[in-house]
Tab-separated table of C-alpha atoms in Angstrom:
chain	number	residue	atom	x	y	z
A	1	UNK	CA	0.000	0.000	0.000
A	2	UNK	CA	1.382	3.714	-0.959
A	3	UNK	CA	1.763	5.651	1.433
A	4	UNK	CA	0.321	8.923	1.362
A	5	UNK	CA	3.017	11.856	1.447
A	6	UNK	CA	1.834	15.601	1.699
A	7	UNK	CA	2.989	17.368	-1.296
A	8	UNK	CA	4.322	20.782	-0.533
A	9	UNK	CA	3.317	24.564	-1.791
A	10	UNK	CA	5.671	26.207	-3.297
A	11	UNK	CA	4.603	29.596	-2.068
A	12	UNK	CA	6.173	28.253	1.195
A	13	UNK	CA	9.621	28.309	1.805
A	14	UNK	CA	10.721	25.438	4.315
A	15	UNK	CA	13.117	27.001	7.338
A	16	UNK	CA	13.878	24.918	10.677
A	17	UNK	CA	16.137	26.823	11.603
A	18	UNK	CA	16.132	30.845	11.670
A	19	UNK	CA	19.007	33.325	10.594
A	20	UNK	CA	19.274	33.803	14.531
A	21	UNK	CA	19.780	29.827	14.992
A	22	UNK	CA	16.568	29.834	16.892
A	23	UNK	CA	14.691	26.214	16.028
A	24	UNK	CA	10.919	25.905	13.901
A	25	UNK	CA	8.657	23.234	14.105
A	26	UNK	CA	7.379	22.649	10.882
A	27	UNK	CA	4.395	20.093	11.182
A	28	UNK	CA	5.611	18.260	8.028
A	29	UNK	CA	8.780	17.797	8.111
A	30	UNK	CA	10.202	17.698	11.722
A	31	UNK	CA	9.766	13.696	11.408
A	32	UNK	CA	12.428	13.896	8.642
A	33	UNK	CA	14.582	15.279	11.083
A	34	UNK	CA	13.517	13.228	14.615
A	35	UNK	CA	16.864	11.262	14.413
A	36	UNK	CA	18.992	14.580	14.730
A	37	UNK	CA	20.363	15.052	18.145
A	38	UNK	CA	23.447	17.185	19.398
A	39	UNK	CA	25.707	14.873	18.109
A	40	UNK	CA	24.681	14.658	14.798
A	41	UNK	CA	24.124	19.000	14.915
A	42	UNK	CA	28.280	18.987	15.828
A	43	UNK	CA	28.836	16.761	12.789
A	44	UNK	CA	27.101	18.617	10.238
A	45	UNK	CA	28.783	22.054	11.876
A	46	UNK	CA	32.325	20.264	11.273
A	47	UNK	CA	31.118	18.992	7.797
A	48	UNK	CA	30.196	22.972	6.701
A	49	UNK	CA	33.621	24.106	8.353
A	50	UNK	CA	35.737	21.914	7.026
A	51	UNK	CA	34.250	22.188	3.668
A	52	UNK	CA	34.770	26.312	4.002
A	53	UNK	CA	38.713	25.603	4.738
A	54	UNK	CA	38.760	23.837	2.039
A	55	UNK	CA	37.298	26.078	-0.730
A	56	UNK	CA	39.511	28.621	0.772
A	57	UNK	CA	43.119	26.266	0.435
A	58	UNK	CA	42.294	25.419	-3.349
A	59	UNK	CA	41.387	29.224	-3.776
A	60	UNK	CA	44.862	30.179	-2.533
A	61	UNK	CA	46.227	27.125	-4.613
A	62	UNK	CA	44.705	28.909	-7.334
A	63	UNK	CA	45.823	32.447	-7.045
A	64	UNK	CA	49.006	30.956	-6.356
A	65	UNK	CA	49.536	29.402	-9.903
A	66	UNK	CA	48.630	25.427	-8.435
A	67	UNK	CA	45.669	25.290	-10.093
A	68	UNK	CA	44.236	26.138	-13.431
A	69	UNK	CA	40.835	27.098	-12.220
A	70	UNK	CA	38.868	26.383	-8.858
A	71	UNK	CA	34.884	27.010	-8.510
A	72	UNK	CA	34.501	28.829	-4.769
A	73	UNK	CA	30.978	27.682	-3.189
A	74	UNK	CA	31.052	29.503	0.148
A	75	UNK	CA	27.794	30.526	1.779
A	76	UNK	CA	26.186	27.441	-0.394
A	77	UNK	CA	27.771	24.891	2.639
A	78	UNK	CA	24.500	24.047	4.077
A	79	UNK	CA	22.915	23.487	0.879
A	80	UNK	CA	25.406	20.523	0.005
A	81	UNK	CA	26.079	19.313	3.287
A	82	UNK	CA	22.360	18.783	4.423
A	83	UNK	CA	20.861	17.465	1.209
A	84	UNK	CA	24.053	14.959	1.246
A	85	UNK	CA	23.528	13.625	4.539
A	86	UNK	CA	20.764	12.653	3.537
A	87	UNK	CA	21.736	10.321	1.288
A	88	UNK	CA	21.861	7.009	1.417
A	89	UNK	CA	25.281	4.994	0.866
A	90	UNK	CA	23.874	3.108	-2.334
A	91	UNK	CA	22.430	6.371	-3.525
A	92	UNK	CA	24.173	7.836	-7.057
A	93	UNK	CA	25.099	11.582	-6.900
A	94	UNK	CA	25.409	13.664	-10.072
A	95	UNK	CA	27.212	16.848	-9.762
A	96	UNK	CA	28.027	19.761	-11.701
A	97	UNK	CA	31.345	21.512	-10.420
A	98	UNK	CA	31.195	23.061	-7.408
A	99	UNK	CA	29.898	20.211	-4.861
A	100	UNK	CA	32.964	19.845	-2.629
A	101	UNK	CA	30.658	19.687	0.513
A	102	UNK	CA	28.397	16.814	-1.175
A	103	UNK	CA	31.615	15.256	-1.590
A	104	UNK	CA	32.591	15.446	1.422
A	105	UNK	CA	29.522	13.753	2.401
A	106	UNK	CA	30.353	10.592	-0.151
A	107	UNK	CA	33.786	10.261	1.519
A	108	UNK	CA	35.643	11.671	-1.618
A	109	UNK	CA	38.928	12.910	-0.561
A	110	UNK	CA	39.245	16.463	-0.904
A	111	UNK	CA	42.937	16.413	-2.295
A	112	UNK	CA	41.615	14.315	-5.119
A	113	UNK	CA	39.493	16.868	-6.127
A	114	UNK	CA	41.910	19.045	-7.098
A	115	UNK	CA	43.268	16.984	-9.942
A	116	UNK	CA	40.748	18.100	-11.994
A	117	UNK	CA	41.651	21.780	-11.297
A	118	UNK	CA	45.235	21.403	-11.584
A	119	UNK	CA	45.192	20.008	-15.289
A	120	UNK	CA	46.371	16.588	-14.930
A	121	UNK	CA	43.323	14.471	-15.099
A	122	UNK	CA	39.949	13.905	-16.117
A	123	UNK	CA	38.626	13.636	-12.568
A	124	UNK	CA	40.401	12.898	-9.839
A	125	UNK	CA	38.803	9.496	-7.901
A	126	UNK	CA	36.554	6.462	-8.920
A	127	UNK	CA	33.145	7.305	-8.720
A	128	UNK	CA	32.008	3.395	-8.024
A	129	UNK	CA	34.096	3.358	-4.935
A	130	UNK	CA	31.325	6.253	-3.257
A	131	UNK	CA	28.598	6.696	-6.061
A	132	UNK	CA	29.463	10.493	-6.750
A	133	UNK	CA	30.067	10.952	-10.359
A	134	UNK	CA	32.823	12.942	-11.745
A	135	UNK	CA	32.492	16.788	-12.168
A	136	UNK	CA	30.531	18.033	-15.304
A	137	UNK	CA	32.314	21.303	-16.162
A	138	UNK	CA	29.523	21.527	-19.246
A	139	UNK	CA	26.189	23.236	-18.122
A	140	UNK	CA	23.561	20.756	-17.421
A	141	UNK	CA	25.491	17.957	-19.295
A	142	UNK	CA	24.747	15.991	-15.816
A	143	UNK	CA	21.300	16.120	-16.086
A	144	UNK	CA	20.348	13.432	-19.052
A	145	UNK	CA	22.866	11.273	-17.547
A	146	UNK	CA	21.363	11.332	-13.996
A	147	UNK	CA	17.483	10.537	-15.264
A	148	UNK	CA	18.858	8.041	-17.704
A	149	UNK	CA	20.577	5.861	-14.471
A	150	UNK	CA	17.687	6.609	-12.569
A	151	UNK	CA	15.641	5.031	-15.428
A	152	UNK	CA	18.561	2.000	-15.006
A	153	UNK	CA	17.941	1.677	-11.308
A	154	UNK	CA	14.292	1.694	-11.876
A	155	UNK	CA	15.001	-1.155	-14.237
A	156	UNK	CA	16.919	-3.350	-12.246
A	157	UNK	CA	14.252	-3.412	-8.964
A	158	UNK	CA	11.890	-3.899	-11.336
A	159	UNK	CA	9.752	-6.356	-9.169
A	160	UNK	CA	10.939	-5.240	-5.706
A	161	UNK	CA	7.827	-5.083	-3.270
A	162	UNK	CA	7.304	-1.793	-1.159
A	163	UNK	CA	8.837	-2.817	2.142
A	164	UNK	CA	12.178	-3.808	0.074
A	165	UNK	CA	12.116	-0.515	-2.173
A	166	UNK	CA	12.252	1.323	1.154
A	167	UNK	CA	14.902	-0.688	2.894
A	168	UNK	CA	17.038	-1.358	-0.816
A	169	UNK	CA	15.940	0.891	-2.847
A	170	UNK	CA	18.321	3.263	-4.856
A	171	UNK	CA	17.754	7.113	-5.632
A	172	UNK	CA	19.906	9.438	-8.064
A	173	UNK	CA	20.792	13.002	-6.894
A	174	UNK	CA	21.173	15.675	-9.742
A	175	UNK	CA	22.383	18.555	-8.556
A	176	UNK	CA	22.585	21.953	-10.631
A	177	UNK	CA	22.367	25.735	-10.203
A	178	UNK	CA	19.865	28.480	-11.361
A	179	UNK	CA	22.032	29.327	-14.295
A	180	UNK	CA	21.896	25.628	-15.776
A	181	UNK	CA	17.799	25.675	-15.470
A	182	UNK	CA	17.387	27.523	-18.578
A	183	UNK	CA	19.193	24.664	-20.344
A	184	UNK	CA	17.364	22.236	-22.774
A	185	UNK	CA	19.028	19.337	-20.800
A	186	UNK	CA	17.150	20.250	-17.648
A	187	UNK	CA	14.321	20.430	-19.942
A	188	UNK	CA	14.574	17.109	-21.628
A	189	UNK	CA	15.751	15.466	-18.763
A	190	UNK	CA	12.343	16.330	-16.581
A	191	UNK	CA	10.569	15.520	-19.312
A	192	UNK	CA	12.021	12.292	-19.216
A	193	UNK	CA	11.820	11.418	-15.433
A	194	UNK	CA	8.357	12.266	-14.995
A	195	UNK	CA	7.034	10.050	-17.555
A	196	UNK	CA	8.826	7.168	-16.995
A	197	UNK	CA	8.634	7.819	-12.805
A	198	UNK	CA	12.276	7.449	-12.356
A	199	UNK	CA	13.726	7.563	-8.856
A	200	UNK	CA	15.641	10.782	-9.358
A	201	UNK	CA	15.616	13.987	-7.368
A	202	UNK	CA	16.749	17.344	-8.818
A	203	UNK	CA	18.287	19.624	-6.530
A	204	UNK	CA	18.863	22.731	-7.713
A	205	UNK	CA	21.104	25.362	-5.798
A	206	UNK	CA	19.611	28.757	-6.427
A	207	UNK	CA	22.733	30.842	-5.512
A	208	UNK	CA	20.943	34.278	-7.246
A	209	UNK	CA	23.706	34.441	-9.948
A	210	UNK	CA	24.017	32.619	-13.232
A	211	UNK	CA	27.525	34.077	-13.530
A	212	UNK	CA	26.775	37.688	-13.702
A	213	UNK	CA	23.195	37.099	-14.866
A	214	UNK	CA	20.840	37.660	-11.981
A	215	UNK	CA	17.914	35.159	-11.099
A	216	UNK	CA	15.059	37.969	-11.571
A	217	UNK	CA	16.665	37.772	-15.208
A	218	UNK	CA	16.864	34.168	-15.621
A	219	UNK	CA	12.913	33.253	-14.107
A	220	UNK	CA	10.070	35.192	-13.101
A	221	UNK	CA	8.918	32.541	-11.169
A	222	UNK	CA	10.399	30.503	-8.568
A	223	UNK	CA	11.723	27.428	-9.882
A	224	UNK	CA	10.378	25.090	-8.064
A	225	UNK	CA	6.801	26.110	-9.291
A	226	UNK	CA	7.874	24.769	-12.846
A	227	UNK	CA	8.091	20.924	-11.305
A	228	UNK	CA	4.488	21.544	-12.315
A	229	UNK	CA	4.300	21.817	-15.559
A	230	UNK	CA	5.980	18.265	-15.562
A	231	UNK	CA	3.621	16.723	-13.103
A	232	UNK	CA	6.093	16.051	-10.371
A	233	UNK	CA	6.110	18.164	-6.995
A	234	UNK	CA	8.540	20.719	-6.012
A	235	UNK	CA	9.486	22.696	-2.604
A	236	UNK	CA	11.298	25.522	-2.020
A	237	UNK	CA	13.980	25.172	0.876
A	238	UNK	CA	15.654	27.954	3.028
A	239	UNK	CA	19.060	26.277	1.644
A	240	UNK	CA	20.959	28.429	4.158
A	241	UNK	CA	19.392	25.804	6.819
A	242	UNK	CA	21.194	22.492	7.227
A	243	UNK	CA	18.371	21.039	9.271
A	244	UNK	CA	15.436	21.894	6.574
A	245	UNK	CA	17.639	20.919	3.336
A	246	UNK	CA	18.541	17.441	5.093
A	247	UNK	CA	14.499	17.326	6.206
A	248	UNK	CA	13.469	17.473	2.249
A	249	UNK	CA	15.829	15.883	0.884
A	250	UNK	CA	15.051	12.638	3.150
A	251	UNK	CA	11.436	13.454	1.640
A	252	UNK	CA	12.210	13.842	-1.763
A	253	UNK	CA	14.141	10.583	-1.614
A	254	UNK	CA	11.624	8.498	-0.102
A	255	UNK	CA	9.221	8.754	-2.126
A	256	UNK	CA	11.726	8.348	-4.948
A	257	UNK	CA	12.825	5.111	-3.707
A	258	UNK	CA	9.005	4.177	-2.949
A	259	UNK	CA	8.210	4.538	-6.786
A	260	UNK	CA	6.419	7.699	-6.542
A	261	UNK	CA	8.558	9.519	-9.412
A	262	UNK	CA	11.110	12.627	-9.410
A	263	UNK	CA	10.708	16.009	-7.346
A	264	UNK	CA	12.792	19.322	-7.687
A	265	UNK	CA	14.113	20.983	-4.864
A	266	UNK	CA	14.899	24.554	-4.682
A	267	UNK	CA	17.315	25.443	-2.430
A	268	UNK	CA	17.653	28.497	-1.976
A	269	UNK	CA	21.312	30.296	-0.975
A	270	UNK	CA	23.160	33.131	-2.153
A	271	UNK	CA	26.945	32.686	-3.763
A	272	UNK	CA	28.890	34.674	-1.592
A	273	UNK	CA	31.971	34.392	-3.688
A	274	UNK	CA	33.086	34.614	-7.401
A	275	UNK	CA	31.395	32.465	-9.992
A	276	UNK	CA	34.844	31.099	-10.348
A	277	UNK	CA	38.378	32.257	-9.886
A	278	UNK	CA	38.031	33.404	-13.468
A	279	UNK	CA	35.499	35.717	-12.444
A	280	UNK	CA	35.102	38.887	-11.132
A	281	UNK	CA	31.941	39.411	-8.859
A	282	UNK	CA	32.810	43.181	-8.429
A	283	UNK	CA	31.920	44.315	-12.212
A	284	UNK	CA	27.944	42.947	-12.739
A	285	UNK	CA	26.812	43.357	-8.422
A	286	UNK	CA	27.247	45.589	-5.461
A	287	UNK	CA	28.464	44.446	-2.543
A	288	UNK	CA	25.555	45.260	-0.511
A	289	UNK	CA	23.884	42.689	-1.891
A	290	UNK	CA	26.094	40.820	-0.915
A	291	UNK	CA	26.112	41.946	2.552
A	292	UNK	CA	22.441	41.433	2.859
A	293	UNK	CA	23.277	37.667	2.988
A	294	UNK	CA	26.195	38.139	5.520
A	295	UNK	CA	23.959	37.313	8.357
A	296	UNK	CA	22.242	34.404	6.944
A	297	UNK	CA	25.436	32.537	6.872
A	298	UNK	CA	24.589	29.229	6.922
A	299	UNK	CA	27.709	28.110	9.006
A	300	UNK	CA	27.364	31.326	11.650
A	301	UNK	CA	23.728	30.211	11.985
A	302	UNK	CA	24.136	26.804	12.886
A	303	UNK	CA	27.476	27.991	15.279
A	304	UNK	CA	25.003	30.117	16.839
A	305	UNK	CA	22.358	27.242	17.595
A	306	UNK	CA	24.759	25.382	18.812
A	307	UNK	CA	26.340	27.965	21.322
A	308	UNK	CA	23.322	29.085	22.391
A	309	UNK	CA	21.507	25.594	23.699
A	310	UNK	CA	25.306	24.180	25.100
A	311	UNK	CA	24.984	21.614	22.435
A	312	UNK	CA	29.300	22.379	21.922
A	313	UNK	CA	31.606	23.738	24.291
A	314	UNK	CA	34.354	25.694	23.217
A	315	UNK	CA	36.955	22.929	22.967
A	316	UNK	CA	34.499	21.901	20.455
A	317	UNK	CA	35.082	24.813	18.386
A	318	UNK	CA	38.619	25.039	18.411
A	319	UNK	CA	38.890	21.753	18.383
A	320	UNK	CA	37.235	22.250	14.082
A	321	UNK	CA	39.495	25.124	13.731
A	322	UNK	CA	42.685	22.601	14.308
A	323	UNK	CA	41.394	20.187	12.376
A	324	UNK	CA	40.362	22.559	9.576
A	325	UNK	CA	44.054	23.930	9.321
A	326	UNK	CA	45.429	20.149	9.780
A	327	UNK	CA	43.787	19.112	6.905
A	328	UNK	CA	44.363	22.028	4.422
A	329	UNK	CA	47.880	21.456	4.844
A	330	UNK	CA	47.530	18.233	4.027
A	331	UNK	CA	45.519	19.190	0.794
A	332	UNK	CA	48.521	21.673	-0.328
A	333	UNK	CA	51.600	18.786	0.329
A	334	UNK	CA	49.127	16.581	-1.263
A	335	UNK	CA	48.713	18.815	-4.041
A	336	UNK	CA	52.064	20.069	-4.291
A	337	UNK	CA	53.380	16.461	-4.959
A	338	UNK	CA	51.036	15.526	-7.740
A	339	UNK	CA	53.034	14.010	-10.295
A	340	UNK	CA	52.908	15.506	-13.811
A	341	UNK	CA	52.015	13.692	-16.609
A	342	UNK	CA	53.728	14.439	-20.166
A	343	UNK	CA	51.647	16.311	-22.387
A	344	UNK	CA	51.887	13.336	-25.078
A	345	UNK	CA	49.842	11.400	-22.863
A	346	UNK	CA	46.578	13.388	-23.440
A	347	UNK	CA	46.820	12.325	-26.991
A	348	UNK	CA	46.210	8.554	-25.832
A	349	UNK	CA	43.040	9.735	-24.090
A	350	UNK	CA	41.290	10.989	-26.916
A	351	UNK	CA	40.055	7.596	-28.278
A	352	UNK	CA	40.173	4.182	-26.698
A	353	UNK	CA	42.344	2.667	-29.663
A	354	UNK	CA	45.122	4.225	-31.681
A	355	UNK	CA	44.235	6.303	-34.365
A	356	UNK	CA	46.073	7.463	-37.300
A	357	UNK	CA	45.326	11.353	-37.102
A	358	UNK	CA	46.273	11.319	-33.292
A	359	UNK	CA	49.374	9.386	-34.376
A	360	UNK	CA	50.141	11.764	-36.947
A	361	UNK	CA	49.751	14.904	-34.725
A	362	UNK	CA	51.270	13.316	-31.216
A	363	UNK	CA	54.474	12.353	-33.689
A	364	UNK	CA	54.458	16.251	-34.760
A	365	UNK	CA	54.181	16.910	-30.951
A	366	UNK	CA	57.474	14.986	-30.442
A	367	UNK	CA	59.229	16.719	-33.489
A	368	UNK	CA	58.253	20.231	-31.842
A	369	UNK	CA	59.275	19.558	-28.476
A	370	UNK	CA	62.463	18.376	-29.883
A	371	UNK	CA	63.389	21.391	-31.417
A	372	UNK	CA	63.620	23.219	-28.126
A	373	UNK	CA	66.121	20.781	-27.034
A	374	UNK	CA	68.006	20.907	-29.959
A	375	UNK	CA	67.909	25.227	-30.002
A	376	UNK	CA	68.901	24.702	-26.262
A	377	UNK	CA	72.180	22.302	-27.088
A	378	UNK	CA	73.052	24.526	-29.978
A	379	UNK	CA	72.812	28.012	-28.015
A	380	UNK	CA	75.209	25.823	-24.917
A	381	UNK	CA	77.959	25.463	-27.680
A	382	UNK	CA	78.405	29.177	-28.623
């Protein structure tokens, strides 16, 4: 027998826990969240600091020369680290770029991740070790490929009874951002999942900025009101609040794994960094915009909570502080040592067997870096 699941309004926007860090009781959805005690609060605190020290070693990596390009996603900690939580160890994640703290979440190690940013490889660990695909650096391209495995899941429990989907039962994450909404993938890909039900959740993480394209540009409607249009429900989440992000997301991936179909989350956050380390925030928005956000911090908030009901002490505290600097030092030595591969190698990766135009141009390759040793010898001998 189904059981019967409220759907939300999206004129509502879920919160648990207020800017101040003062607790709501939601009637809904505080029996997603029954299993959270102090413990559990500390953890996901640790998980969001952490996850800040580390966006902030690979952006000094970065402006350093270490690494080609790194995506910053502070402010957007809660968003990731509450909807992964929630996941489920046989659950498949599908990210775009900048989902460190999901990561984090799937045990991916977080010097790892910066292979991908320092140019010398394709991605960085093995996504069937923790079920978090690879980074997606093309808008959206994630999207296809998460309803398509949800479609293979559904396939393979074909036949499961209810009490076994529930205990069993696999659901694919698809995360992407505001600017990646107006994409035909996200299009085609909803599309997809709600007609054939598939066990997929999209989460998207409204940060306000597609680049420097604003969201009031991009939709004049909140996004989670277009889940609609596709026959699926969607809810809009503060996604500043850890506790109401990890509350939906346990909803939206029941019912997934139940066989009720897909549902969009809207999370929303604010980006309170560059779009990359490529951009410049400065040029397209004023910063106080960006200091209307300042005291919704999602990791203050939760730091505040916790002070203020002595669920941590302030060994507690200091105790994240060491461990944040302990392990970004261990992401730069990690990082620093990264071997580097020759350049001739990236012509083997292009197609899985040998072929004669890649031949042809890696043997040109050779014949032009050979010529700089032979100008070197030459200019030695004068």
């Amino acid at each position: 027998m189904t059981q019967t699941v409220h759907e939300p309004s999206v004129e509502t926007l879920i919160q648990l826990l207020t800017p101040e860090g003062e607790r709501r009781s939601h009637a809904e959805y505080d029996r997603y969240i029954q299993d959270v005690d102090a413990a559990m609060l500390r953890d996901f605190y640790r998980d969001m600091a952490l996850t800040r020290r580390f966006d902030q070693e690979a952006t000094a990596l970065q402006r350093q020369g270490q690494l080609a390009l790194w995506v910053p996603l502070r402010g957007q900690e809660a968003a990731q680290i509450g909807s992964g939580r929630a996941t489920r160890p046989n659950d498949y994640i599908f990210p775009t770029y900048r989902e460190h703290g999901v990561a984090l979440t799937r045990n991916v190690d977080f010097p790892q991740m910066l292979r991908i940013f320092r140019g010398i490889s394709n991605g960085g660990w093995d996504p069937r070790e923790n079920n978090f695909h690879m980074y997606t650096m093309v808008l959206a391209a994630q999207m296809p490929h998460a309803t398509g495995y949800a479609m293979g899941v559904q396939r393979d429990q074909a036949g499961w009874d209810a009490e076994r989907l529930e205990k069993e039962g696999t659901a694919v994450v698809a995360y992407f951002g505001d600017g990646s909404s107006t994409e035909g993938e996200v299009h085609e890909s909803m599309v997809f999942a709600a007609s054939f039900e598939a066990p997929v959740v999209f989460f998207c993480q409204n940060n306000q900025w597609a680049i420097s394209v604003p969201f009031h540009v991009q939709s004049k409607v909140p996004l989670a009101e277009r889940a609609a249009g596709y026959g699926f429900p969607g809810i809009r989440v503060d996604g500043n609040d850890v506790l109401a992000v990890l509350a939906v997301t346990r909803w939206a991936l029941d019912r997934a794994r139940r066989g009720e179909g897909p549902a969009l989350i809207e999370a929303v956050t604010y980006r309170m960094s560059a779009h990359t380390t490529a951009d410049d925030p400065t040029k397209y928005r004023m910063s106080a915009d960006e200091e209307a956000w300042v005291d919704r911090d999602p990791v203050a908030r939760l730091e505040k909570h916790l002070r203020d009901n002595n669920l941590a002490d302030e060994a507690f505290f200091e105790q994240v502080v060491a461990d944040g600097h302990e392990m970004a030092n261990r992401v730069r030595e990690e990082a620093m040592a990264f071997p580097e591969p020759e350049l001739a190698q990236s012509f083997a990766n292009v197609y899985a067997e040998a072929h004669p135009l890649i031949q042809e141009e890696l043997k040109w390759h050779l014949e032009y870096e050979a010529g700089f040793a032979e100008n070197t010898e030459e200019g030695a001998t004068r």
